[in-house]
Structure formats: C-alpha cells, structure tokens
Coordinates of C-alpha atoms in Angstrom, one line a residue:
M13 CA 194.7 88.1 58.4
N14 CA 197.2 90.6 57.1
E15 CA 196.7 94.2 57.8
T16 CA 197.1 96.6 54.9
P17 CA 200.1 98.8 55.8
A18 CA 199.2 102.3 56.6
P19 CA 200.9 105.2 54.8
A20 CA 203.6 106.9 56.9
P21 CA 202.1 110.1 58.3
T22 CA 204.1 113.3 58.3
D23 CA 205.9 114.9 61.2
K24 CA 204.5 117.2 63.8
G25 CA 203.3 120.4 62.4
T26 CA 202.9 124.1 63.3
I27 CA 200.0 126.1 64.7
C28 CA 199.9 128.2 61.6
E29 CA 199.8 125.2 59.4
V30 CA 196.9 123.7 61.4
F31 CA 195.0 127.1 61.4
L32 CA 195.3 127.5 57.6
A33 CA 194.3 123.9 56.9
F34 CA 191.2 124.1 59.0
L35 CA 190.3 127.6 57.9
R36 CA 190.2 126.2 54.3
L37 CA 187.9 123.4 55.6
G38 CA 185.8 125.8 57.5
L39 CA 185.2 127.8 54.3
T40 CA 184.3 124.8 52.1
S41 CA 182.8 122.1 54.3
F42 CA 179.1 122.2 53.5
G43 CA 176.7 119.4 54.2
G44 CA 176.7 118.6 57.9
P45 CA 178.9 116.4 60.1
V46 CA 179.0 113.3 57.9
A47 CA 180.1 115.5 54.9
H48 CA 182.6 117.2 57.1
L49 CA 184.3 113.9 58.0
G50 CA 184.5 113.3 54.2
F51 CA 186.2 116.7 53.7
F52 CA 188.6 116.0 56.6
R53 CA 189.6 112.6 55.2
E54 CA 190.1 114.0 51.7
D55 CA 192.4 116.9 52.8
L56 CA 194.1 115.7 56.1
V57 CA 194.4 112.0 55.5
K58 CA 194.7 111.5 51.7
R59 CA 196.3 114.8 50.6
R60 CA 198.4 116.0 53.6
Q61 CA 198.9 112.5 55.2
W62 CA 198.8 113.9 58.7
L63 CA 197.5 110.6 60.0
S64 CA 196.6 107.1 58.6
E65 CA 193.2 105.9 57.5
E66 CA 193.2 103.6 60.6
S67 CA 194.0 106.4 63.0
Y68 CA 191.4 108.7 61.4
A69 CA 188.7 106.0 61.7
S70 CA 189.8 105.4 65.3
L71 CA 189.3 109.2 66.1
V72 CA 185.9 109.1 64.3
A73 CA 184.9 106.1 66.5
L74 CA 186.0 107.9 69.7
C75 CA 184.1 111.0 68.8
Q76 CA 180.9 109.0 68.1
F77 CA 181.1 107.9 71.7
L78 CA 181.4 111.4 73.1
P79 CA 178.5 113.9 73.3
G80 CA 178.7 117.0 71.1
P81 CA 179.5 117.8 67.5
A82 CA 181.4 114.8 66.2
S83 CA 183.1 116.5 63.2
S84 CA 184.3 119.4 65.4
Q85 CA 185.6 116.9 67.9
V86 CA 187.6 115.0 65.2
G87 CA 189.0 118.4 64.1
M88 CA 190.0 119.3 67.6
A89 CA 191.7 115.9 68.1
I90 CA 193.7 116.2 64.9
G91 CA 194.8 119.7 65.8
L92 CA 195.8 118.5 69.3
M93 CA 197.8 115.6 68.0
R94 CA 199.4 117.8 65.3
A95 CA 200.4 120.9 67.3
G96 CA 199.5 120.4 71.0
P97 CA 196.8 122.4 72.9
A98 CA 197.4 125.5 70.8
G99 CA 196.9 123.4 67.7
M100 CA 193.6 122.2 69.1
A101 CA 192.5 125.8 69.7
A102 CA 193.7 126.8 66.2
A103 CA 191.7 123.9 64.6
W104 CA 188.5 124.8 66.4
I105 CA 188.8 128.5 65.8
A106 CA 189.6 128.2 62.1
F107 CA 187.0 125.6 61.4
T108 CA 184.3 127.4 63.3
L109 CA 185.1 131.0 62.4
P110 CA 183.5 131.2 58.9
S111 CA 180.2 129.8 60.0
A112 CA 180.2 131.8 63.2
L113 CA 180.8 135.1 61.4
L114 CA 178.1 134.3 58.9
M115 CA 175.6 133.6 61.7
F116 CA 176.7 136.8 63.4
A117 CA 176.1 138.6 60.1
F118 CA 172.7 137.0 59.7
A119 CA 171.8 138.1 63.3
Y120 CA 172.5 141.7 62.3
G121 CA 170.4 141.4 59.2
V122 CA 173.2 141.7 56.5
M123 CA 172.8 138.1 55.2
H124 CA 169.5 137.1 53.7
A125 CA 169.4 135.0 50.5
D126 CA 165.9 135.9 49.5
A127 CA 166.6 139.6 49.7
A128 CA 169.6 139.1 47.5
G129 CA 167.5 137.2 45.0
L130 CA 169.7 134.1 45.1
G131 CA 166.9 131.6 45.4
G132 CA 167.5 128.1 46.7
G133 CA 169.3 126.4 43.7
W134 CA 172.8 127.1 45.0
L135 CA 171.9 125.5 48.4
A136 CA 170.5 122.4 46.6
G137 CA 173.8 122.3 44.7
L138 CA 175.8 122.4 47.9
K139 CA 173.7 119.4 49.2
V140 CA 174.6 117.5 46.0
A141 CA 178.3 118.2 46.5
A142 CA 177.9 116.8 50.0
A143 CA 176.5 113.6 48.6
A144 CA 179.5 113.2 46.3
I145 CA 181.9 114.0 49.1
V146 CA 180.3 111.4 51.4
A147 CA 180.1 108.8 48.7
D148 CA 183.8 109.1 48.0
A149 CA 184.6 109.0 51.7
V150 CA 182.6 105.9 52.3
L151 CA 184.0 104.0 49.3
G152 CA 187.5 105.0 50.1
M153 CA 187.3 104.1 53.7
A154 CA 185.6 100.8 52.9
K155 CA 188.5 99.9 50.6
T156 CA 191.1 100.5 53.3
L157 CA 189.2 99.5 56.4
C158 CA 187.2 96.6 55.1
P159 CA 189.7 94.6 53.1
D160 CA 188.4 91.1 53.9
R161 CA 185.1 89.2 54.1
P162 CA 184.5 89.6 57.9
R163 CA 184.9 93.3 57.9
R164 CA 182.9 93.9 54.7
S165 CA 180.1 91.8 56.2
L166 CA 180.3 93.7 59.4
A167 CA 180.1 97.0 57.6
L168 CA 177.1 96.0 55.6
V169 CA 175.3 94.7 58.7
A170 CA 176.1 97.9 60.6
A171 CA 174.7 99.9 57.7
A172 CA 171.5 97.9 57.6
V173 CA 170.9 98.2 61.3
A174 CA 171.7 101.9 61.3
V175 CA 169.0 102.5 58.6
L176 CA 166.5 100.5 60.7
V177 CA 167.5 101.9 64.1
P178 CA 168.4 105.5 63.6
G179 CA 169.5 107.9 66.4
A180 CA 172.4 108.4 68.7
L181 CA 171.8 105.4 70.9
G182 CA 171.6 103.2 67.9
Q183 CA 174.9 104.5 66.7
I184 CA 176.6 103.8 70.0
G185 CA 175.1 100.3 70.1
I186 CA 176.4 99.6 66.6
I187 CA 179.9 100.7 67.5
A188 CA 179.9 98.7 70.7
A189 CA 178.7 95.6 68.7
G190 CA 181.4 96.2 66.1
A191 CA 184.0 96.1 68.9
L192 CA 182.7 92.8 70.2
A193 CA 182.5 91.4 66.7
G194 CA 186.1 92.5 66.1
L195 CA 187.3 90.7 69.2
A196 CA 185.4 87.6 68.2
F197 CA 186.1 87.3 64.5
I198 CA 189.1 89.5 63.5
R199 CA 192.7 88.6 64.1
L200 CA 195.2 91.2 62.8
D201 CA 198.8 90.5 62.2
G202 CA 201.7 93.0 61.9
T203 CA 202.7 96.0 63.9
A204 CA 200.5 98.5 65.6
V205 CA 199.0 101.4 63.5
R206 CA 201.7 104.1 63.1
E207 CA 200.8 107.5 64.5
P208 CA 202.4 110.7 63.3
T209 CA 205.9 110.9 64.6
G210 CA 206.4 113.5 67.3
H211 CA 202.6 113.8 67.8
Y212 CA 201.3 115.4 71.0
L213 CA 199.3 113.5 73.7
P214 CA 198.1 115.2 76.9
G215 CA 199.7 113.9 80.1
R216 CA 197.7 111.6 82.4
T217 CA 197.2 114.3 85.1
A218 CA 196.1 116.9 82.5
S219 CA 193.7 114.5 81.0
L220 CA 192.1 113.8 84.4
V221 CA 191.9 117.5 85.1
A222 CA 190.0 118.0 81.9
F223 CA 187.5 115.4 82.9
A224 CA 187.1 116.9 86.3
L225 CA 186.6 120.4 84.9
F226 CA 184.0 119.1 82.5
A227 CA 182.0 117.5 85.4
L228 CA 182.5 120.5 87.7
L229 CA 181.1 123.0 85.1
L230 CA 178.2 120.6 84.3
A231 CA 177.2 120.4 87.9
G232 CA 178.2 123.9 89.1
L233 CA 176.9 126.2 86.3
P234 CA 173.2 125.6 87.1
L235 CA 173.8 126.4 90.8
L236 CA 175.9 129.5 89.9
A237 CA 173.2 130.7 87.5
Q238 CA 170.5 130.3 90.1
A239 CA 172.6 131.9 92.9
T240 CA 173.6 135.0 90.9
G241 CA 170.6 135.5 88.7
S242 CA 173.0 136.5 85.9
A243 CA 171.6 136.4 82.4
G244 CA 175.2 135.8 81.1
V245 CA 175.8 132.8 83.4
S246 CA 172.4 131.4 82.5
L247 CA 173.1 131.7 78.8
F248 CA 176.5 130.0 79.3
D249 CA 174.9 127.3 81.4
T250 CA 172.2 126.6 78.8
L251 CA 174.7 126.3 75.9
Y252 CA 177.2 124.3 78.0
R253 CA 174.6 121.7 79.0
A254 CA 173.4 121.5 75.4
G255 CA 177.0 120.7 74.2
A256 CA 177.6 118.3 77.1
L257 CA 174.5 116.2 77.1
V258 CA 173.4 115.8 73.5
F259 CA 174.5 112.9 71.3
G260 CA 173.9 113.0 67.6
G261 CA 175.3 116.3 66.5
G262 CA 173.9 119.8 65.7
H263 CA 170.4 118.8 64.6
V264 CA 169.7 117.1 67.9
V265 CA 170.9 120.0 70.0
L266 CA 168.6 122.5 68.4
P267 CA 165.4 121.2 70.1
L268 CA 167.1 121.5 73.5
I269 CA 168.1 125.1 72.9
E270 CA 164.6 125.9 71.7
A271 CA 163.1 124.4 74.9
E272 CA 165.5 126.4 77.1
L273 CA 165.5 129.8 75.3
V274 CA 162.2 130.1 73.3
R275 CA 159.9 131.5 76.1
P276 CA 158.2 134.7 77.1
G277 CA 160.9 137.3 77.7
G278 CA 163.4 135.2 75.6
L279 CA 163.8 134.4 72.0
T280 CA 160.6 134.3 69.8
R281 CA 159.9 131.2 67.8
E282 CA 160.1 133.2 64.6
V283 CA 163.6 134.5 65.4
F284 CA 164.7 131.0 66.4
L285 CA 163.4 129.3 63.2
A286 CA 164.9 132.0 61.0
G287 CA 168.3 131.3 62.5
Y288 CA 167.8 127.6 62.2
G289 CA 167.1 128.0 58.4
A290 CA 170.1 130.2 57.9
A291 CA 172.3 127.7 59.7
Q292 CA 171.6 125.1 57.0
A293 CA 173.2 127.3 54.4
V294 CA 176.6 128.0 56.0
P295 CA 179.7 125.8 55.9
G296 CA 181.2 124.3 59.1
P297 CA 179.6 123.0 62.2
L298 CA 175.9 123.5 62.9
F299 CA 176.8 124.2 66.5
S300 CA 177.8 127.7 65.2
F301 CA 174.0 128.4 65.5
A302 CA 175.0 129.3 69.1
A303 CA 176.6 132.5 67.8
Y304 CA 173.2 133.6 66.4
V305 CA 171.3 132.6 69.5
G306 CA 173.7 134.5 71.8
A307 CA 173.6 137.6 69.5
M308 CA 169.8 137.6 69.3
M309 CA 169.0 137.3 73.0
P310 CA 166.7 140.2 74.0
V311 CA 168.6 141.1 77.2
P312 CA 172.4 141.6 77.7
P313 CA 174.8 140.0 77.2
N314 CA 173.7 139.9 73.5
G315 CA 175.1 141.1 70.2
A316 CA 178.7 140.2 69.6
I317 CA 179.5 139.5 73.3
G318 CA 176.5 137.3 73.8
G319 CA 177.2 135.4 70.5
L320 CA 180.8 134.8 71.5
L321 CA 179.8 133.7 75.0
A322 CA 177.3 131.2 73.6
L323 CA 179.7 129.9 71.0
V324 CA 182.4 129.2 73.5
A325 CA 179.9 127.5 75.9
A326 CA 178.5 125.2 73.2
F327 CA 182.0 123.9 72.2
L328 CA 183.8 123.9 75.5
P329 CA 182.4 120.5 76.7
S330 CA 183.7 118.9 73.5
A331 CA 187.2 120.4 73.9
L332 CA 187.4 119.1 77.5
L333 CA 186.2 115.6 76.6
V334 CA 188.5 115.2 73.6
Y335 CA 191.5 116.5 75.6
G336 CA 190.7 114.1 78.4
A337 CA 190.0 111.0 76.3
L338 CA 192.6 111.2 73.6
R339 CA 195.6 109.9 75.6
F340 CA 193.8 106.9 77.0
W341 CA 192.2 106.1 73.6
T342 CA 195.5 106.2 71.8
R343 CA 197.2 104.0 74.4
L344 CA 194.5 101.4 74.2
A345 CA 194.7 101.4 70.4
A346 CA 198.3 100.1 70.7
N347 CA 197.2 96.8 72.3
R348 CA 196.9 93.9 69.9
R349 CA 193.6 92.6 71.1
V350 CA 192.2 96.2 71.4
R351 CA 193.3 96.6 67.8
D352 CA 191.2 93.6 66.8
G353 CA 188.2 95.3 68.5
L354 CA 189.0 98.6 66.8
A355 CA 189.1 96.9 63.4
G356 CA 185.5 95.9 64.1
V357 CA 184.7 99.4 65.3
N358 CA 186.3 100.8 62.1
A359 CA 184.2 98.5 59.9
A360 CA 181.1 99.5 61.9
V361 CA 182.0 103.2 61.4
V362 CA 182.1 102.6 57.6
G363 CA 178.7 101.1 57.9
L364 CA 177.4 104.1 59.8
L365 CA 178.7 106.5 57.2
G366 CA 177.1 104.3 54.5
A367 CA 173.8 104.5 56.3
A368 CA 174.2 108.3 56.6
L369 CA 175.0 108.5 52.9
W370 CA 171.5 107.2 52.3
D371 CA 169.7 109.1 55.0
P372 CA 169.9 112.1 55.3
V373 CA 172.4 112.9 52.6
V374 CA 170.9 111.1 49.5
T375 CA 167.3 111.4 50.6
S376 CA 167.5 115.1 51.2
S377 CA 169.8 116.1 48.2
L378 CA 169.1 113.8 45.2
T379 CA 165.4 114.7 44.9
S380 CA 165.2 115.0 41.1
P381 CA 166.9 113.6 37.9
R382 CA 168.9 116.8 37.5
A383 CA 170.2 116.6 41.1
F384 CA 171.2 113.0 40.5
A385 CA 173.0 113.9 37.3
L386 CA 174.8 116.8 39.0
A387 CA 175.8 114.4 41.8
L388 CA 177.3 112.0 39.3
L389 CA 179.3 114.7 37.7
A390 CA 180.5 115.9 41.1
Y391 CA 181.6 112.4 42.1
L392 CA 183.4 111.9 38.8
A393 CA 185.3 115.2 39.2
L394 CA 186.2 114.3 42.8
A395 CA 187.1 110.6 42.5
L396 CA 188.4 110.2 39.0
W397 CA 189.6 113.6 37.9
R398 CA 191.0 114.4 41.3
V399 CA 189.5 117.9 41.3
P400 CA 190.0 119.6 44.7
A401 CA 187.0 119.3 47.1
W402 CA 186.6 123.1 47.4
A403 CA 186.3 123.4 43.6
V404 CA 183.8 120.6 43.4
V405 CA 181.7 122.4 46.0
A406 CA 181.9 125.7 44.1
G407 CA 181.0 123.9 40.8
A408 CA 178.1 122.1 42.4
A409 CA 176.8 125.3 43.9
L410 CA 177.0 127.0 40.5
G411 CA 175.4 124.1 38.8
G412 CA 172.6 124.0 41.3
A413 CA 172.0 127.7 40.8
V414 CA 171.5 127.0 37.0
L415 CA 169.8 123.6 37.1
L416 CA 168.1 123.3 40.5
Q417 CA 166.5 126.7 40.9
T418 CA 163.3 126.6 42.9

C-alpha cells in the first residue's frame, strides 16, 4: 500500500510563537478534550503546519495511553517538540491560563452567569460549535489516516466497539487492538513520517529522570503529607494523585477529587458542585477546576496561592510523563514495522474520535431541531467557507443565545 505523503512541517519555532498560538487556543477551545483535539488539528496541523497529520495522530495515541488530561498532554508535547522544555511550559501556561483565571474569578464570586442574566443559550451554542469542530476533525483525519479499505474498516470497527464499551480501559484496549491489526494487515511503503526539522527531543537520561521523579512524587507525597501534617502538602498530594492515576480526562478526575476533599472540615458538596457547573462553561482543560478547588479550601493555603498550588499539582504528572515518553515514542515511530502498527493505531484513534463525536458531543449538544440546524451552519462555515474556528465558536455562542435560550 502506498502511504499518502505528509506535508512538510515548518522549522523549529520560538517560545513566544508557541505561547501566542496556545493562548489563542486556550481562549477559544470550548467543548472538552475531544473538541480541543479538533481545535489543535485545525490550527497547528492544517493552518500552521507545525507537524504532519500522521505525527499529530501519533501524539494523540501516545496521550491516550497516559493518565491525565489528553488534550493538555498533546499540547505539551507539541510545545516541547516545537521549542524545547520552555516551549512545553509556554504551551501549558497559555492553554490553561484563561480557564484557570475564570475559575479563580468564579471562586471569588465575580463570575456568575445567572446573576448577569445571560441564561444558558450561549452555553448550548458553544456545545453546538464543539460538535461542528469535532465532526470536521474526524472527517479530515479519516481522509488522511484511513485512505484504504483495511484502515477504513478498522476505524469503523473501533468506533462501534467504543460506543458499546465506553470508558478509559475500553479506549486503551481499542488502541492496543488497532496496533495488532496494523501489524497483521497493513504494509506501508515509502519513507518514515517526516517530523518538523530541528524539533526538540529530550535526551535519554533526562527522560528517565522524568519517569523517576514522577514515581518518586507519587510514592513520597502521601508519606510526606502524613509526616508533616501540612494542609498544603496534603492538597498537593491529592491533586497530584488525581492527575497521575486517572485515565479518561477531566470528567473522570472529578469524582476522585470529590471523594478526597468533600468532607467535614473540607469543601462542602454545594461549593464543589457549583465549581463543577462553572467548569463546563469555560474554554480550555477541565483540569483547571483544580484552581477553583485550591482557592475554595476552607483552611490555608487557599485563595490565589492554594489555587495555584492545586493547579500545578494536577498537571505536573502529565508534564513528567509526556517529557519522559516522547523521545522513546518518536524513535519507535521511525521503525517500519512499528509504523505499520501505528497506522493501525491512527485508524483506531479516528474511530475513537468518531465514537466521541456521537457520545458525548452529539448526544449532549444536538438536542433540538434548532441546535441541529445551528450545528449544520457552523460546520458549513468551518469546512466549506473556511471561517476561522474562533469565529465559528463566537458565532455559535451568539446564535445559541438567540435560538437556544432556556
């Protein structure tokens, strides 16, 4: 089988370039992790050509295997490859900053949609925009990554299984099965996938140190919290373990945080649920909910310091895992047989995104004829008229405020 040539990615970039690109994404990426991946593909792969479709799908597959917020991990990996460790930090800070600030603001009582009389129509419009973004991403990735019958078949089977067997373990099993199917049925010709020229990869020693630090903190923080009795260490430990042990993204991590922090002397259930509701209305990663949790703790450290401490703790495991794994994953992807397996993984990822397009994106957003019509217009603007994604999001929010008011 002949592999479709990948577009030539652009050269290594700057920290400022990475920061500004991800700040724009952090301000406009509504709709949860699947929608975020669609926004990333539209801006960083198609428009800026920082990396190829194949490389992007490979990063998505890697981050599906790792615990933590997949979309933030993909952003960290792209920032790392583009501008080194400082680029990784810039990508995370810029993508997370808008949602973290909004959650801080909500914690201090200055952001409340009901008090402002905004209603829920604008939020419904944002969900509609997410459906259009994800649909465009799925169809675009399917065209590039599933060009033949075996890969199209694999993607459809993966989508069907993902709908029937939801959850993080099911996703990991589907990706593993995709790799085995690729090794068995796919034979790619041509040269290896081209990565951005001059891209950064961590050294072997640095990668192993990152893995060791991840394990050391995971094992040592509970002991340190118990030995010191420090509320700050206990908060950091709780959020670090949440980010380190939970597969499936932000919605899965919330029950763990609730079990740890909603207790007598801790957060009340009412405070926790109010923040959870607000987190659905902000762009960027849902893990930014940690900023709200840390700020609202009843004992110090709380406020801005507690929010920042909790935010760093929630994302630190992802940063260490991405930094440790990227070098080995990229080297493996250069092997011809591994590339056959990755072709199967890429097709399985398309299937997973297709399943996610149905549930939860379509099932939670297209709940009325008006919402469906607005979604069609958003997709038309995005896919055929090439309207920028941020403008589609703004237009859908405005349309939702007019048409979908509850």
